Coordinates of C-alpha atoms and ligand atoms in Angstrom, one line a residue:
Chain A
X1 CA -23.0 56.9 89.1
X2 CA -23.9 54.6 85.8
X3 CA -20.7 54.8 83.6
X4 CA -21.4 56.3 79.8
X5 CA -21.6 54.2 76.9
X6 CA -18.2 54.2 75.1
X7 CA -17.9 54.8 71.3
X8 CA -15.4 52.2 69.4
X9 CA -15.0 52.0 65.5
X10 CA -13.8 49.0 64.2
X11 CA -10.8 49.9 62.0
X12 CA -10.9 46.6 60.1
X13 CA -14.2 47.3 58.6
X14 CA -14.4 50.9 58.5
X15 CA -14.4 52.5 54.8
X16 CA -13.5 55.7 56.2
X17 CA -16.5 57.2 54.3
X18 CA -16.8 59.8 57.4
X19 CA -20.5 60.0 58.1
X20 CA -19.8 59.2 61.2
X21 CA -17.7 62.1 62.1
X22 CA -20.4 64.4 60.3
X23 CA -23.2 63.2 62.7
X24 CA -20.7 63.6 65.6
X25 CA -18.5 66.2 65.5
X26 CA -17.7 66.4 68.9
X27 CA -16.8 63.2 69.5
X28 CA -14.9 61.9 66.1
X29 CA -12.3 64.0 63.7
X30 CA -11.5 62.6 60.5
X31 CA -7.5 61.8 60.0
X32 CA -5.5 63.1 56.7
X33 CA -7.2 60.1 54.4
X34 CA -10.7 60.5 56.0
X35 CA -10.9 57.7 58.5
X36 CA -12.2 58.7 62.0
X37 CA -10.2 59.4 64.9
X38 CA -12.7 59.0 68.3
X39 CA -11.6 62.2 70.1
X40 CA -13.4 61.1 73.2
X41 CA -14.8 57.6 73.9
X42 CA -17.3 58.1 76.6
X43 CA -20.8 59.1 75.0
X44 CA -22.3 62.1 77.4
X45 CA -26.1 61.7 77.4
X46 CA -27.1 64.2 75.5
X47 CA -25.0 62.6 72.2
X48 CA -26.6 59.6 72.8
X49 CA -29.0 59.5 69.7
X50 CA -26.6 60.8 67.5
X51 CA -24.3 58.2 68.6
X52 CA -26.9 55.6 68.0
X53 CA -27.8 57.0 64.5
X54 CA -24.0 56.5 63.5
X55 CA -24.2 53.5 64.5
X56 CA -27.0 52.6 62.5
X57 CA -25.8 54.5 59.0
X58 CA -22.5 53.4 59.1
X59 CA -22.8 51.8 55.7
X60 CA -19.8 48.8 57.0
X61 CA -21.3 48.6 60.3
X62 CA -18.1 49.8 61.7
X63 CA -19.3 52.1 64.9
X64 CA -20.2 50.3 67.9
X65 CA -21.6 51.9 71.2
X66 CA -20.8 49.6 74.3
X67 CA -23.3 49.9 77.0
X68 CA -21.8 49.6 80.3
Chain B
X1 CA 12.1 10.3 85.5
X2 CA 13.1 12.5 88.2
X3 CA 14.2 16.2 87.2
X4 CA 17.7 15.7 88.5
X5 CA 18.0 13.0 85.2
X6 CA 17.1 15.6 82.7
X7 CA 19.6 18.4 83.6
X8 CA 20.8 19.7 86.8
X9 CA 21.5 23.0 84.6
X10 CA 22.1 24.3 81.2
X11 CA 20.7 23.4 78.6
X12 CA 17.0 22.4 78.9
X13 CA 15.9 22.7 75.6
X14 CA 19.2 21.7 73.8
X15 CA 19.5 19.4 76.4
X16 CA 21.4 16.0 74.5
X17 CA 21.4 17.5 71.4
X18 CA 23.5 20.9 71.5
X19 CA 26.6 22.6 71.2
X20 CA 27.4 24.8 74.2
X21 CA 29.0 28.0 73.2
X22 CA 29.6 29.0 76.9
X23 CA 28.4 27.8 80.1
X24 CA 25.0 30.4 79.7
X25 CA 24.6 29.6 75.6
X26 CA 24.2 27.1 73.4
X27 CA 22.5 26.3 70.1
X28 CA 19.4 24.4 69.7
X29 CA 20.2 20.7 67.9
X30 CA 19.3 19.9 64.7
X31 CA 18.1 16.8 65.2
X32 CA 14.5 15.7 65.9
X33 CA 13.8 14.0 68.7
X34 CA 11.5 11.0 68.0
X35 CA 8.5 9.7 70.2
X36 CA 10.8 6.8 72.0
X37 CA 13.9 8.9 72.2
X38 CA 11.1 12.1 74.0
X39 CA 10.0 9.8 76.4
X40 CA 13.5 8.0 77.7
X41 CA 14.8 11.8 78.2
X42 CA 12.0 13.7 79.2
X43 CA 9.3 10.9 80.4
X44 CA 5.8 10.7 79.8
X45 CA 3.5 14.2 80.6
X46 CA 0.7 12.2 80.8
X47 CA 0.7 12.8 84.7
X48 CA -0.1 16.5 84.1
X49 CA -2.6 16.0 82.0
X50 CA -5.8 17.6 83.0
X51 CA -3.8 19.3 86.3
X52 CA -5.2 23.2 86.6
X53 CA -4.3 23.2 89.9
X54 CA -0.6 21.7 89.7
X55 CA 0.1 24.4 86.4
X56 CA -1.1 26.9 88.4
X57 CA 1.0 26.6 91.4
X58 CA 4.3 26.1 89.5
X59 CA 3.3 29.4 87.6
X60 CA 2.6 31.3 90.6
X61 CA 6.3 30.2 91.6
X62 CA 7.9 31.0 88.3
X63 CA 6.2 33.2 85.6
X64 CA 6.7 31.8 81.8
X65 CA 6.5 35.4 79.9
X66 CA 5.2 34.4 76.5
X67 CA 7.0 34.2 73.7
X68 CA 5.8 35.3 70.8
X69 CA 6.3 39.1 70.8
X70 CA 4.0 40.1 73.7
X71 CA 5.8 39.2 76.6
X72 CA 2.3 38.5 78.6
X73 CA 2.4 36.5 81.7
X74 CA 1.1 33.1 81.2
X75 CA 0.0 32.8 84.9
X76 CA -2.4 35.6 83.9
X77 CA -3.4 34.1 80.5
X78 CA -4.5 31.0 82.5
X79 CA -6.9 32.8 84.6
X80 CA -8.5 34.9 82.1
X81 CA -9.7 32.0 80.0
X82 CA -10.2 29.4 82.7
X83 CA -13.7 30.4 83.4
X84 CA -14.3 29.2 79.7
X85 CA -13.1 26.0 80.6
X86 CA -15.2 22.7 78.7
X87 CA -16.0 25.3 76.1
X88 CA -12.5 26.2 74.8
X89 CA -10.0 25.7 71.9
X90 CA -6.5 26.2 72.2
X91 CA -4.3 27.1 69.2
X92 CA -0.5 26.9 69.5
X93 CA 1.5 29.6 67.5
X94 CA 4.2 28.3 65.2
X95 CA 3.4 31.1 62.9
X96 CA 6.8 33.0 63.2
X97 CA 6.0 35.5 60.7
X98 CA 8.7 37.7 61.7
X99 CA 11.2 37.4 59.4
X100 CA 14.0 37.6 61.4
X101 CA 13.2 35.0 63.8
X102 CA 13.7 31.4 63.2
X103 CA 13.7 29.8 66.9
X104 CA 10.0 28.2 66.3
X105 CA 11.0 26.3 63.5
X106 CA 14.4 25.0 65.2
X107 CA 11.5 24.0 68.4
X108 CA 9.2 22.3 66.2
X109 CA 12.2 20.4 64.2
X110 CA 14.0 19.7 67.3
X111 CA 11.2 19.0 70.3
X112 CA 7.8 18.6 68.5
X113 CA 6.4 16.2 71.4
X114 CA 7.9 18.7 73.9
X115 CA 5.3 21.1 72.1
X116 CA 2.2 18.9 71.8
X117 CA 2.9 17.8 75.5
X118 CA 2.7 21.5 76.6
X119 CA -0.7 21.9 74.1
X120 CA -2.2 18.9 75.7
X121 CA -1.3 19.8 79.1
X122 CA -2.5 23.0 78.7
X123 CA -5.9 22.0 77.0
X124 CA -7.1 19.5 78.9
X125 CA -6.0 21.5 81.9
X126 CA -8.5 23.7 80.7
X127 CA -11.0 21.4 79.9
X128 CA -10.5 21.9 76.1
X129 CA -11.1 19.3 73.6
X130 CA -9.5 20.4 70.4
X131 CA -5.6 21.9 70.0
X132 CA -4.8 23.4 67.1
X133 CA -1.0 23.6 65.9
X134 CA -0.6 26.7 63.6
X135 CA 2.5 26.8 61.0
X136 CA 4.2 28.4 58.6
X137 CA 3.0 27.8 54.6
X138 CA 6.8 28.7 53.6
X139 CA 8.5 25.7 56.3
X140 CA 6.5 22.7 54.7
X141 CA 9.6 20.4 56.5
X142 CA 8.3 21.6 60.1
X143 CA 4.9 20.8 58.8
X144 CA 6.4 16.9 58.3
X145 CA 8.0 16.7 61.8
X146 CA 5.1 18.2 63.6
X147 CA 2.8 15.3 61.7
X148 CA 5.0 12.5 61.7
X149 CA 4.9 13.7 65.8
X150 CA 1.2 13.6 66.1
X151 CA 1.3 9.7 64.4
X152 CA 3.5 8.5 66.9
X153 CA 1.7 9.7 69.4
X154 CA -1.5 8.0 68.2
X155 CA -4.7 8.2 70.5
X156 CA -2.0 9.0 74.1
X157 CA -3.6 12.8 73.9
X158 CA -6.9 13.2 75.4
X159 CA -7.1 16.1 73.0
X160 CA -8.3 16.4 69.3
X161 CA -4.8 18.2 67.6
X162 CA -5.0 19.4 64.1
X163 CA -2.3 20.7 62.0
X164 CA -3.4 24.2 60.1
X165 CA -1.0 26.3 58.0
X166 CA -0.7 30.2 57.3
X167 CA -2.3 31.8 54.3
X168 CA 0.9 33.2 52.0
X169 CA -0.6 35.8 50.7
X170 CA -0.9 37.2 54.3
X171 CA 2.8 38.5 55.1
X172 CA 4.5 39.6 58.7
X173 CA 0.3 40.1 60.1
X174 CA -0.5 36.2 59.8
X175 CA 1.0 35.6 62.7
X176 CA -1.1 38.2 64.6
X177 CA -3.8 36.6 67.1
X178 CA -6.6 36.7 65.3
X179 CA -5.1 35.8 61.8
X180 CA -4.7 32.9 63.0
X181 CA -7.6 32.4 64.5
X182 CA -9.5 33.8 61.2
X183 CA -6.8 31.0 59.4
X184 CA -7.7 27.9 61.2
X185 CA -11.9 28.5 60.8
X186 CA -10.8 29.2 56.9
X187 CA -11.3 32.4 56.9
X188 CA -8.5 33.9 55.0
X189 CA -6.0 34.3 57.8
X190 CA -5.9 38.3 57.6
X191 CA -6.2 39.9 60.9
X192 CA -9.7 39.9 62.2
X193 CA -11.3 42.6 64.9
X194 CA -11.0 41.1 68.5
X195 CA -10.0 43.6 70.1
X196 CA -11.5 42.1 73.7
X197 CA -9.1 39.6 76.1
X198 CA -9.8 37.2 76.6
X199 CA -10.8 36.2 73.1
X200 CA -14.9 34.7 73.3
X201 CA -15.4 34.4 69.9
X202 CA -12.3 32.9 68.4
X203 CA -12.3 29.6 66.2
X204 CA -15.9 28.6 65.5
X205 CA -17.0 31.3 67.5
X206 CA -15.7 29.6 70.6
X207 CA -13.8 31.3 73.4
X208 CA -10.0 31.0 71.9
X209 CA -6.2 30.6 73.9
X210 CA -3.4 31.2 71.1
X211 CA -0.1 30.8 72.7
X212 CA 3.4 30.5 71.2
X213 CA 4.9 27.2 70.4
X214 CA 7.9 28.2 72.6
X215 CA 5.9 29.1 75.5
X216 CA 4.3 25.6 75.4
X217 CA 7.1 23.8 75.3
X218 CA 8.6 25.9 78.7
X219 CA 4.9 25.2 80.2
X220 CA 5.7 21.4 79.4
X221 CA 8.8 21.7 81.2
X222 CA 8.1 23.5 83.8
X223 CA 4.6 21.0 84.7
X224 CA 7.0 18.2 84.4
X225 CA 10.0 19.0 86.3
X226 CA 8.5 21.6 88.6
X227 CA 9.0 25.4 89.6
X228 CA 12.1 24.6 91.9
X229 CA 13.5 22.8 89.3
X230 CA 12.7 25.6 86.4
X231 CA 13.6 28.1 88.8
X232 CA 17.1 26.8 89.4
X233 CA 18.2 28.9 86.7
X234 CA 18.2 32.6 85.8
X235 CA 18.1 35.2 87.8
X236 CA 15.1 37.2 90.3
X237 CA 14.0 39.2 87.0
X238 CA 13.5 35.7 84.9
X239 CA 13.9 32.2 85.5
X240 CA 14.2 29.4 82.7
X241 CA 16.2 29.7 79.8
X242 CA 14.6 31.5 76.3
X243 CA 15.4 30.7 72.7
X244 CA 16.6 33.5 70.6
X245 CA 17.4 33.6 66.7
X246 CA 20.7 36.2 66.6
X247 CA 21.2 37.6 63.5
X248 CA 24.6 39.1 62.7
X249 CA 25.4 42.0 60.4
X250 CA 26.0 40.2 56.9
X251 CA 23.1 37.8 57.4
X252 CA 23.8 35.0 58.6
X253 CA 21.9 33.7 61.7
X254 CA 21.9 30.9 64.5
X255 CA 19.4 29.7 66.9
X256 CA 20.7 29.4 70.5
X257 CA 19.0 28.8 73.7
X258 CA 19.8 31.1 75.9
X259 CA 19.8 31.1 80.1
X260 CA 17.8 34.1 81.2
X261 CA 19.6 37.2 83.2
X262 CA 22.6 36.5 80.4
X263 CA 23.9 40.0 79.5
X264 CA 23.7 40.8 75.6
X265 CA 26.9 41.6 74.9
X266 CA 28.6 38.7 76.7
X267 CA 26.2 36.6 74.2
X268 CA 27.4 38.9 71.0
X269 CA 30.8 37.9 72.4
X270 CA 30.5 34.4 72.6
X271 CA 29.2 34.2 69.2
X272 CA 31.9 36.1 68.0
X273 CA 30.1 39.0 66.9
X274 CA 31.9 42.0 66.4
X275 CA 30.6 44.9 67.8
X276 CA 33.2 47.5 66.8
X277 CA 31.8 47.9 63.7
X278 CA 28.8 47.6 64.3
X279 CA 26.3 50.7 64.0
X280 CA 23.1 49.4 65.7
X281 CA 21.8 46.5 66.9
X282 CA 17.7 45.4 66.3
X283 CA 16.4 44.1 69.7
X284 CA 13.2 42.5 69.6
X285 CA 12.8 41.9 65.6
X286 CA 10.6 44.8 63.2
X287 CA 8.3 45.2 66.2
X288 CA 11.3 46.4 68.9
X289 CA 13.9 49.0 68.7
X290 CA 17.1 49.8 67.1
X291 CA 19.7 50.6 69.7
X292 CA 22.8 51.7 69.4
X293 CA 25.7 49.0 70.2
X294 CA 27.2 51.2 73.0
X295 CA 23.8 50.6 75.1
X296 CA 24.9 46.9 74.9
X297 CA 26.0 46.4 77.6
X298 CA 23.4 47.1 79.8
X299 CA 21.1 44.8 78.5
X300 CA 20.2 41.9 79.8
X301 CA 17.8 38.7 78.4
X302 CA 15.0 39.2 80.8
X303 CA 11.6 40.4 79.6
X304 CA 10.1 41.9 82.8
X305 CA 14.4 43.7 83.5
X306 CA 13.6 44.9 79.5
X307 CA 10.7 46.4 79.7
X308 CA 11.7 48.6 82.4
X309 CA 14.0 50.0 79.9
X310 CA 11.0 50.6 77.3
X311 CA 12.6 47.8 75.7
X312 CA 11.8 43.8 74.7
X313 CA 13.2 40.7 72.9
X314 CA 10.1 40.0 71.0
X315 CA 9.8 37.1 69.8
X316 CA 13.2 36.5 70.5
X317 CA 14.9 38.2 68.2
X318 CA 18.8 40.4 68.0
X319 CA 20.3 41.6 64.9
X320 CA 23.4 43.3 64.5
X321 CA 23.1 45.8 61.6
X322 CA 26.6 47.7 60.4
X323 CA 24.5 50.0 58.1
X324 CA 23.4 53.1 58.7
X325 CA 20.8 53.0 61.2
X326 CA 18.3 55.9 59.8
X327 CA 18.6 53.4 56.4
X328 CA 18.1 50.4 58.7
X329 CA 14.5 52.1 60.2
X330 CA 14.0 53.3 56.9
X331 CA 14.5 49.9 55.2
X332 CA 12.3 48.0 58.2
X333 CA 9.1 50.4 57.9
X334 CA 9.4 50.2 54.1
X335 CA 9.3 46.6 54.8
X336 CA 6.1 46.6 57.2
X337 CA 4.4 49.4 54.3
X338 CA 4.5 46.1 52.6
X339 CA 2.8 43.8 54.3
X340 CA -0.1 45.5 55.5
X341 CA -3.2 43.6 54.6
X342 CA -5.0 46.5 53.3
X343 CA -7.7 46.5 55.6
X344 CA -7.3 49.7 57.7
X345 CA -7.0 53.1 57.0
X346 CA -4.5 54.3 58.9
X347 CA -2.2 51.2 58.0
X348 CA -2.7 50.9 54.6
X349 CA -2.4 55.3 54.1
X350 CA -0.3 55.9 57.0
X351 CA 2.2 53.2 56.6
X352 CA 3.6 53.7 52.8
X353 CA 3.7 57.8 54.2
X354 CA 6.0 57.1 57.3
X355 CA 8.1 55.1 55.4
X356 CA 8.7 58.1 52.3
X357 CA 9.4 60.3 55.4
X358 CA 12.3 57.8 56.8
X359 CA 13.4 57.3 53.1
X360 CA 14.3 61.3 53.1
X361 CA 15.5 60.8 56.1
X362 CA 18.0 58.4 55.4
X363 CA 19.5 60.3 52.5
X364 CA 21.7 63.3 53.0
X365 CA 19.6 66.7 53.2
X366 CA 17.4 69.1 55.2
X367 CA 15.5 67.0 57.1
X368 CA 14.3 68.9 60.4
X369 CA 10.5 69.6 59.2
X370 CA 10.6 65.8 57.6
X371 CA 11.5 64.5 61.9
X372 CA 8.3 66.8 62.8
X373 CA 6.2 65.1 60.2
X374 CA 7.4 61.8 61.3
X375 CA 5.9 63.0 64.4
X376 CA 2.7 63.8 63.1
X377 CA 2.8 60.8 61.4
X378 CA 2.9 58.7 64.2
X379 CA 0.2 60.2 66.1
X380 CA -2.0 59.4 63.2
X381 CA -1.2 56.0 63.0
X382 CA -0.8 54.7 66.7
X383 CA -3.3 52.6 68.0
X384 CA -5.8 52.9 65.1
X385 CA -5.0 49.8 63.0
X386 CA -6.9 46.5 63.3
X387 CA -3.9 44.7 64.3
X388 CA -0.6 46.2 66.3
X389 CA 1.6 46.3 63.3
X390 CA 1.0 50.0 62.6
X391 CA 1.9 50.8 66.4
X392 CA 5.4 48.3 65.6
X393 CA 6.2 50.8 62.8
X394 CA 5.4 54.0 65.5
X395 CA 7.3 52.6 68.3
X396 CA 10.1 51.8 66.0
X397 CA 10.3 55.4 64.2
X398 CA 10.4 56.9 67.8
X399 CA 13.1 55.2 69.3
X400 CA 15.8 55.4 65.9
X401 CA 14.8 59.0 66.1
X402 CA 15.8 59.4 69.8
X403 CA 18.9 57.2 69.3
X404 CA 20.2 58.3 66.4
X405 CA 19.6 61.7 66.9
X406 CA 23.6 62.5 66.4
X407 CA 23.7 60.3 63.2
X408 CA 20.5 62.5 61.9
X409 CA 22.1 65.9 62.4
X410 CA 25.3 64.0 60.3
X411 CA 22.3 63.9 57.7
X412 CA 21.3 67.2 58.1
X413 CA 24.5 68.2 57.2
X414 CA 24.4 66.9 54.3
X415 CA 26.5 63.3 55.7
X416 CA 26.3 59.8 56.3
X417 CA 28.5 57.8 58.5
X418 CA 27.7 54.7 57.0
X419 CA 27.3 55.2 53.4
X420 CA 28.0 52.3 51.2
X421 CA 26.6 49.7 53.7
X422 CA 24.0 47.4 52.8
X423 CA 20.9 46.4 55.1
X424 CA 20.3 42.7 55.8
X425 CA 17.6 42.8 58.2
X426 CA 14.8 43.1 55.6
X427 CA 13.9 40.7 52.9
X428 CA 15.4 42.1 49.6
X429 CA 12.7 40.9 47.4
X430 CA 10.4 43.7 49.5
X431 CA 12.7 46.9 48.7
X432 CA 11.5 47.6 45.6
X433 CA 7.8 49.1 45.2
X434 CA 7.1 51.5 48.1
X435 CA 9.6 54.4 46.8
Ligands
LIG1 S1 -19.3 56.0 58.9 FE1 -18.5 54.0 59.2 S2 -17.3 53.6 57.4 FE2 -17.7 55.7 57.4 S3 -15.9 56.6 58.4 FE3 -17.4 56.3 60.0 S4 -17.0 54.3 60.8 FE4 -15.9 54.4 58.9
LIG2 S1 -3.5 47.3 60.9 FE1 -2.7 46.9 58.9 S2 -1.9 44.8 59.0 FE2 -3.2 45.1 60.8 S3 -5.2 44.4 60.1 FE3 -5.2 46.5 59.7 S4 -4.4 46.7 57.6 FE4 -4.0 44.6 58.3

């Protein structure tokens, strides 16, 4: 079985403006100053695109997806 | 030179140079040793230049656990980077951002060819061309040794060395990986996101080995002289000998080299450190543990025999503190509040909140919903900074509230058993601002 992509934010570059966490609520929780907390790192399929979209409005380019 | 010449025992570092406190102790000397006088004691390393295979066998006889606060196995550092080989740069670690320690400055002083020997041996081992040596901005004197060192030494490496120095601006993280990494390429020498081992894309985007100065120098020992030789001292848990910087409770501090499997409170006692009235003692500098003194005893220098006990040196580093210890936590995450570099969230937010909740904490009061919030505190912050410093502040804050668990319900009560007592294990000039 192929392994799932894995969600990573890079803390250093992260803004903690939390679009991320409203395009993927299942996956990322925002902490008491608004920075996101990855709840689960393994992307299941179907959160794929959403994952990809954070990725791509993350205004500091902080969300990553590694592909296994 | 045959090994037996050097030393037949203790000790190796100090060797020619030192006091010896007791046969398992003694401090590092003062003096350095220059290029002629390096090569009549130790001989030349130039045989172990460029010899994987030879390192590699003598590590897989006696591990070197590095020593600059991580305690990872050198054999295994080795092997994850040598597949980079011919495409690598090496930086050595003289950073010593920890305030508390002071060993890597005595090294550099005392045994700078002993360090650029282990750099060279280790880079052209690995088939890297360039070394870097990175230091201190505040210890320009080291700076002079370490560069009078590489003159003498003038075209014997078949490495490119360059001297680089810390940004000082950037507090207790510069010394973090990939500070210095970000530091040599000019970068600013704040932490930078690598959170991948080994490092690819380190200085000039190349793959990157940054090892401690101290663990270089061992590495250059042990190539020299051999693992049966290096091995001939210590005990099953940890061979070799280890520098640490001791600290005792009014300030003051020495720099002793130190034969591994030595118990902790035979070294307190051969240093003539008190330990009756002492209330805690710092093992492992801002990013270990405060333990009580009465645990003492049962600690021994070893870092794998530590770290069964959830506990480690560091980068080498025991304090003894006579102040309260809930003031002592307090004072030491006030302290790392202070020198986050303000890049990540949960550092730069979460830090300056744990360290209002220890400030409660430390003053007389109902505290008992201020211990959960610790808690929560802690959850927040662990593993979500750029750099490990947060998680220091975490680990720290768990253990003093586990140990001192008696001293906090003294607290509760509206007590102290310590009042009165002042701190020295934190830089004064940092206690103001935070509160
Ligand atoms: S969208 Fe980007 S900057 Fe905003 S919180 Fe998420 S990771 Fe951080
Ligand atoms: S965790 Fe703190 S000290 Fe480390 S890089 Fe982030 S802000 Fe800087």
């Amino acid at each position: 079985m192929a392994r799932m992509p894995k969600l990573r934010i890079n803390p250093i570059a992260c803004n903690g403006h939390g679009m991320c966490a409203e395009l993927l609520p299942e996956l990322i929780d925002l902490d008491d100053w608004g920075y996101p907390i990855i709840k689960t790192s393994e992307i299941p399929l179907n959160l794929l695109d959403m994952a990809k979209r954070a990725e791509r409005i993350c205004p500091t380019l902080a969300v990553m997806i590694l592909e296994n | 030179m045959s090994s037996q010449d050097y030393s037949k025992s203790f000790p190796r570092l100090g060797y020619g140079g030192a006091q010896i406190i007791k046969a398992r102790a003694s401090y590092l000397g003062t003096e350095t040793l220059v290029w002629d006088d390096h090569l009549s004691l130790l001989g030349s390393a130039e045989p172990y230049f460029g010899s994987i295979h030879h390192l590699k066998r003598q590590l897989a006889e006696t591990e070197i656990y590095g020593r600059g606060g991580a305690a990872f196995p050198l054999s295994r550092k080795i092997e994850a980077y040598q597949r980079f080989s011919g495409n690598l740069v090496i930086a050595a670690n003289g950073t010593e951002s920890e305030f508390l320690s002071r060993k890597d400055a005595a090294l550099l002083t005392r045994h700078p060819h002993l360090v650029i020997d282990g750099l060279t041996i280790l880079a052209s081992s690995l088939g890297a061309a360039t070394g870097h040596i990175h230091l201190k901005y505040a210890n320009a004197a080291v700076a002079s040794v370490v560069a009078s060192a590489l003159a003498e030494r003038h075209g014997f490496d078949p490495v490119k060395i360059e001297i680089s120095i810390s940004n000082p601006s950037v507090g207790y993280p510069s010394g973090v990986e990939s500070a210095v990494i970000s530091a040599v390429d000019g970068s600013g020498g704040k932490p930078i996101y690598l959170p991948d081992r080994p490092i690819e894309k380190g200085i000039k985007r190349r793959p990157t080995l940054v090892s401690n100065v101290e663990t270089l120098a061992q590495l250059a020992l042990l190539a020299r002289f051999g693992a049966k030789w290096y091995s001939g001292i210590g005990t099953d848990a940890e061979f070799g000998t280890r520098l640490l910087t001791i600290t005792n409770s009014d300030g003051r501090s020495a720099v002793v080299e130190v034969e591994a499997g030595l118990n902790v409170f035979e070294l307190l006692e051969a240093l003539a450190i008190n330990l009756q009235k002492t209330s805690s003692v710092l093992l492992g500098g801002y990013f270990g543990r405060l333990v009580p003194p009465g645990q003492v005893k049962d600690l021994i220098i070893s870092a794998p025999a530590l770290k069964g006990m959830g506990l480690g040196l560091g980068a080498g580093v025991i304090a003894v503190s006579s102040c309260c210890p809930i003031t002592e936590t307090s004072e030491i995450i006030r302290y790392l509040a202070s020198q986050s570099s303000g890049q990540c969230g949960p550092c730069f937010n979460g830090l300056p909140e744990l360290a209002l909740l220890w400030d409660t904490l430390s003053r007389p009061g109902n505290i008992t919903t201020v211990v959960d919030e610790v808690n929560r505190v802690c959850a927040l912050v662990m593993g979500r900074g750029g750099c490990a410093m947060p998680d220091g502040a975490v680990i720290l804050s768990k253990s003093s509230l586990r140990y001192f668990e008696s001293e906090l319900d003294i607290h509760r009560q509206g007590g102290c058993s310590y009042s009165g007592i002042n701190s020295y294990l934190v830089p004064t000039d940092t206690r103001k601002g935070i509160r």
